[in-house]
C-alpha cells in the first residue's frame, strides 16, 4: 500500500507507517535538516524538500492514502497562539493535495488545541472540506500512552475514507501504559555519545541544586519544568523553548527533567519516549534534533494508525468484492 506523506518532519509518523507495512511514494517537508534526517536513514525514500505551496501532487494521483500533520505553532493553547497566524492555514494546502491525489483514505494529525473553540473555524473548515470532497470521517483526541508510547501526549487524529465507515484505532495499552523507566533506565549510566544523540546538558550549579531537590512529578516553578516520574508515562515532549528563571521564554530544546538525575533529558532519551528506535539517526545540531523529536508523531502511535487504516481499507475491499459478486 502506497501513501503520500506531507509535513514529514523527522519521520515519526512515517516510521510507524513503515512498520505497519506502508510505503511512502513521496515525503514533503520544507525543513532541510528534517529532510536530511529522512534521506540519511532511508536513502530510498523520495524526499521533496520544499514548501508545500510549491508541491504539485498530481504525479502521485492514485496513491492509497494521504497523511500529514500541518504545523501547529499558531494554534491556541491556554490563550496563546494567534488564530490568524498564516501557518494555521496550511491545512488548506493539505486538502488541495488530497483533491489532486484523490486517495481512498486520509489521516490528519494535529495538536488537541485544534478542538478548542478559539480554533474551531479551522477544525470545521477541515471537516467541511473533507465532506465536500466526499470523505466520511471520524476524529478524536488520542493519548499516545494508550497506544504503547511511554508518554502522555494528546493529539487530534482525523481519519477519512472515501467509501465506507471511518473509525479510529482502538487503544492497546490503556490499562497498562508504558512508563518512563521502561523506556530510558538503561541510558542513565551511558556516557555521552554525540553519534547517538545522547549528550547530557551541563546545567549551572544552582540549577543542579534546585533540581536535586525535586520529587518525582514535581515542577520547578522558576523554570516551569517538571521532573518526570519514573513509574508513569512521560509528560509531553515538546519541540519548542522553555523558560528562564525570570519567566523569560527561551529558544532551543528544553525537555522535562530526568527522573533520577539533576539534568534535562538528552535528545536520545526524548526520542525513546517518542518510541523512536535507537538506529534512527538524527541530523543537525542538538536543538534541531530536539525539535524534530518534539514535533514528531510517536512512532508506536503512527504504527497503530497505519495498521488500523490497512484494516479499514481491507474491510472495504472485501465488502466491495461481495457487492460486485
Ligand atoms: C508537526 S511537524 C510534523 C512531524 C512529523 N509528522 C513526524 O511525525 O515526525 C510539522 C512539519 O511541517 C513542516 N512544515 C512547516 N511549514 C511547512 C510548509 N510550508 N511546507 C512544507 N512543510 C512545512 C515543518 O518543517 C515540520 O517538520
PDB file of N, CA and C and ligand atoms in Angstrom, residues 6-14 28-31 34 50-53 69-72 90 109 276 292 295-297, ligand 1:
ATOM      1  N   UNK A   6       2.857  14.262   3.942  1.00  0.00           N
ATOM      2  CA  UNK A   6       3.052  15.717   3.949  1.00  0.00           C
ATOM      3  C   UNK A   6       3.539  16.160   5.325  1.00  0.00           C
ATOM      4  N   UNK A   7       4.340  17.209   5.378  1.00  0.00           N
ATOM      5  CA  UNK A   7       4.874  17.727   6.651  1.00  0.00           C
ATOM      6  C   UNK A   7       5.572  16.579   7.403  1.00  0.00           C
ATOM      7  N   UNK A   8       6.449  15.883   6.722  1.00  0.00           N
ATOM      8  CA  UNK A   8       7.001  14.616   7.246  1.00  0.00           C
ATOM      9  C   UNK A   8       7.951  14.804   8.421  1.00  0.00           C
ATOM     10  N   UNK A   9       8.571  15.976   8.547  1.00  0.00           N
ATOM     11  CA  UNK A   9       9.469  16.257   9.677  1.00  0.00           C
ATOM     12  C   UNK A   9      10.559  15.212   9.808  1.00  0.00           C
ATOM     13  N   UNK A  10      10.867  14.837  11.054  1.00  0.00           N
ATOM     14  CA  UNK A  10      11.922  13.853  11.315  1.00  0.00           C
ATOM     15  C   UNK A  10      11.462  12.420  11.157  1.00  0.00           C
ATOM     16  N   UNK A  11      10.209  12.211  10.710  1.00  0.00           N
ATOM     17  CA  UNK A  11       9.805  10.879  10.257  1.00  0.00           C
ATOM     18  C   UNK A  11       9.071   9.993  11.254  1.00  0.00           C
ATOM     19  N   UNK A  12       8.559  10.544  12.358  1.00  0.00           N
ATOM     20  CA  UNK A  12       7.877   9.689  13.356  1.00  0.00           C
ATOM     21  C   UNK A  12       6.688   8.938  12.763  1.00  0.00           C
ATOM     22  N   UNK A  13       5.796   9.688  12.124  1.00  0.00           N
ATOM     23  CA  UNK A  13       4.599   9.058  11.554  1.00  0.00           C
ATOM     24  C   UNK A  13       4.984   8.083  10.442  1.00  0.00           C
ATOM     25  N   UNK A  14       5.986   8.473   9.647  1.00  0.00           N
ATOM     26  CA  UNK A  14       6.391   7.617   8.516  1.00  0.00           C
ATOM     27  C   UNK A  14       7.027   6.311   8.987  1.00  0.00           C
ATOM     28  N   UNK A  28       7.160  15.112   1.956  1.00  0.00           N
ATOM     29  CA  UNK A  28       7.376  16.548   1.692  1.00  0.00           C
ATOM     30  C   UNK A  28       7.568  17.298   3.005  1.00  0.00           C
ATOM     31  N   UNK A  29       8.631  18.093   3.069  1.00  0.00           N
ATOM     32  CA  UNK A  29       8.840  18.985   4.221  1.00  0.00           C
ATOM     33  C   UNK A  29       9.749  20.127   3.758  1.00  0.00           C
ATOM     34  N   UNK A  30       9.560  21.316   4.337  1.00  0.00           N
ATOM     35  CA  UNK A  30      10.405  22.434   3.895  1.00  0.00           C
ATOM     36  C   UNK A  30      11.599  22.671   4.814  1.00  0.00           C
ATOM     37  N   UNK A  31      11.817  21.783   5.803  1.00  0.00           N
ATOM     38  CA  UNK A  31      12.963  21.948   6.701  1.00  0.00           C
ATOM     39  C   UNK A  31      14.117  21.085   6.178  1.00  0.00           C
ATOM     40  N   UNK A  34      15.401  18.338   8.603  1.00  0.00           N
ATOM     41  CA  UNK A  34      14.479  17.203   8.750  1.00  0.00           C
ATOM     42  C   UNK A  34      14.569  16.312   7.504  1.00  0.00           C
ATOM     43  N   UNK A  50      10.675  21.086   0.118  1.00  0.00           N
ATOM     44  CA  UNK A  50      10.131  22.320  -0.458  1.00  0.00           C
ATOM     45  C   UNK A  50       8.900  22.730   0.349  1.00  0.00           C
ATOM     46  N   UNK A  51       8.509  23.963   0.133  1.00  0.00           N
ATOM     47  CA  UNK A  51       7.274  24.455   0.728  1.00  0.00           C
ATOM     48  C   UNK A  51       6.103  23.736   0.079  1.00  0.00           C
ATOM     49  N   UNK A  52       5.163  23.298   0.889  1.00  0.00           N
ATOM     50  CA  UNK A  52       4.026  22.548   0.340  1.00  0.00           C
ATOM     51  C   UNK A  52       3.270  23.385  -0.696  1.00  0.00           C
ATOM     52  N   UNK A  53       3.377  24.714  -0.564  1.00  0.00           N
ATOM     53  CA  UNK A  53       2.652  25.562  -1.518  1.00  0.00           C
ATOM     54  C   UNK A  53       3.195  25.426  -2.940  1.00  0.00           C
ATOM     55  N   UNK A  69       0.562  16.093   9.272  1.00  0.00           N
ATOM     56  CA  UNK A  69       0.211  16.947  10.404  1.00  0.00           C
ATOM     57  C   UNK A  69       0.676  18.354  10.103  1.00  0.00           C
ATOM     58  N   UNK A  70      -0.230  19.197   9.566  1.00  0.00           N
ATOM     59  CA  UNK A  70       0.182  20.572   9.293  1.00  0.00           C
ATOM     60  C   UNK A  70       0.731  21.218  10.569  1.00  0.00           C
ATOM     61  N   UNK A  71       1.677  22.161  10.454  1.00  0.00           N
ATOM     62  CA  UNK A  71       2.287  22.746  11.641  1.00  0.00           C
ATOM     63  C   UNK A  71       1.234  23.391  12.542  1.00  0.00           C
ATOM     64  N   UNK A  72       1.550  23.433  13.826  1.00  0.00           N
ATOM     65  CA  UNK A  72       0.515  23.814  14.790  1.00  0.00           C
ATOM     66  C   UNK A  72       0.930  24.959  15.690  1.00  0.00           C
ATOM     67  N   UNK A  90      -2.237  26.181   6.596  1.00  0.00           N
ATOM     68  CA  UNK A  90      -1.586  25.194   5.715  1.00  0.00           C
ATOM     69  C   UNK A  90      -2.439  23.942   5.541  1.00  0.00           C
ATOM     70  N   UNK A 109      -3.198  14.716  11.449  1.00  0.00           N
ATOM     71  CA  UNK A 109      -2.856  14.720  12.883  1.00  0.00           C
ATOM     72  C   UNK A 109      -2.560  16.150  13.292  1.00  0.00           C
ATOM     73  N   UNK A 276      10.896   6.229  19.209  1.00  0.00           N
ATOM     74  CA  UNK A 276      11.808   6.084  18.060  1.00  0.00           C
ATOM     75  C   UNK A 276      12.782   4.942  18.352  1.00  0.00           C
ATOM     76  N   UNK A 292      13.003  18.100  15.951  1.00  0.00           N
ATOM     77  CA  UNK A 292      12.429  17.009  15.138  1.00  0.00           C
ATOM     78  C   UNK A 292      11.729  15.987  16.036  1.00  0.00           C
ATOM     79  N   UNK A 295       8.484  17.486  17.657  1.00  0.00           N
ATOM     80  CA  UNK A 295       7.414  17.690  16.660  1.00  0.00           C
ATOM     81  C   UNK A 295       6.760  16.385  16.218  1.00  0.00           C
ATOM     82  N   UNK A 296       7.418  15.262  16.498  1.00  0.00           N
ATOM     83  CA  UNK A 296       7.036  14.008  15.822  1.00  0.00           C
ATOM     84  C   UNK A 296       5.747  13.396  16.369  1.00  0.00           C
ATOM     85  N   UNK A 297       5.086  12.673  15.493  1.00  0.00           N
ATOM     86  CA  UNK A 297       4.050  11.742  15.935  1.00  0.00           C
ATOM     87  C   UNK A 297       4.809  10.546  16.518  1.00  0.00           C
TER      88      UNK A 297
HETATM   89  C1  LIG B   1       4.341  18.653  13.378  1.00  0.00           C
HETATM   90  S1  LIG B   1       5.714  18.573  12.316  1.00  0.00           S
HETATM   91  C2  LIG B   1       5.468  17.020  11.539  1.00  0.00           C
HETATM   92  C3  LIG B   1       6.035  15.859  12.269  1.00  0.00           C
HETATM   93  C4  LIG B   1       6.052  14.555  11.505  1.00  0.00           C
HETATM   94  N1  LIG B   1       4.751  14.187  11.003  1.00  0.00           N
HETATM   95  C5  LIG B   1       6.603  13.420  12.352  1.00  0.00           C
HETATM   96  O1  LIG B   1       5.834  12.527  12.723  1.00  0.00           O
HETATM   97  O2  LIG B   1       7.813  13.417  12.674  1.00  0.00           O
HETATM   98  C6  LIG B   1       5.318  19.698  11.044  1.00  0.00           C
HETATM   99  C7  LIG B   1       6.331  19.787   9.918  1.00  0.00           C
HETATM  100  O3  LIG B   1       5.820  20.678   8.926  1.00  0.00           O
HETATM  101  C8  LIG B   1       6.913  21.281   8.277  1.00  0.00           C
HETATM  102  N2  LIG B   1       6.426  22.496   7.584  1.00  0.00           N
HETATM  103  C9  LIG B   1       6.073  23.674   8.132  1.00  0.00           C
HETATM  104  N3  LIG B   1       5.663  24.545   7.191  1.00  0.00           N
HETATM  105  C10 LIG B   1       5.762  23.892   6.016  1.00  0.00           C
HETATM  106  C11 LIG B   1       5.496  24.260   4.671  1.00  0.00           C
HETATM  107  N4  LIG B   1       5.028  25.480   4.371  1.00  0.00           N
HETATM  108  N5  LIG B   1       5.726  23.363   3.700  1.00  0.00           N
HETATM  109  C12 LIG B   1       6.216  22.114   3.985  1.00  0.00           C
HETATM  110  N6  LIG B   1       6.487  21.713   5.255  1.00  0.00           N
HETATM  111  C13 LIG B   1       6.265  22.581   6.257  1.00  0.00           C
HETATM  112  C14 LIG B   1       7.891  21.568   9.396  1.00  0.00           C
HETATM  113  O4  LIG B   1       9.214  21.700   8.902  1.00  0.00           O
HETATM  114  C15 LIG B   1       7.681  20.343  10.303  1.00  0.00           C
HETATM  115  O5  LIG B   1       8.677  19.376  10.054  1.00  0.00           O
END
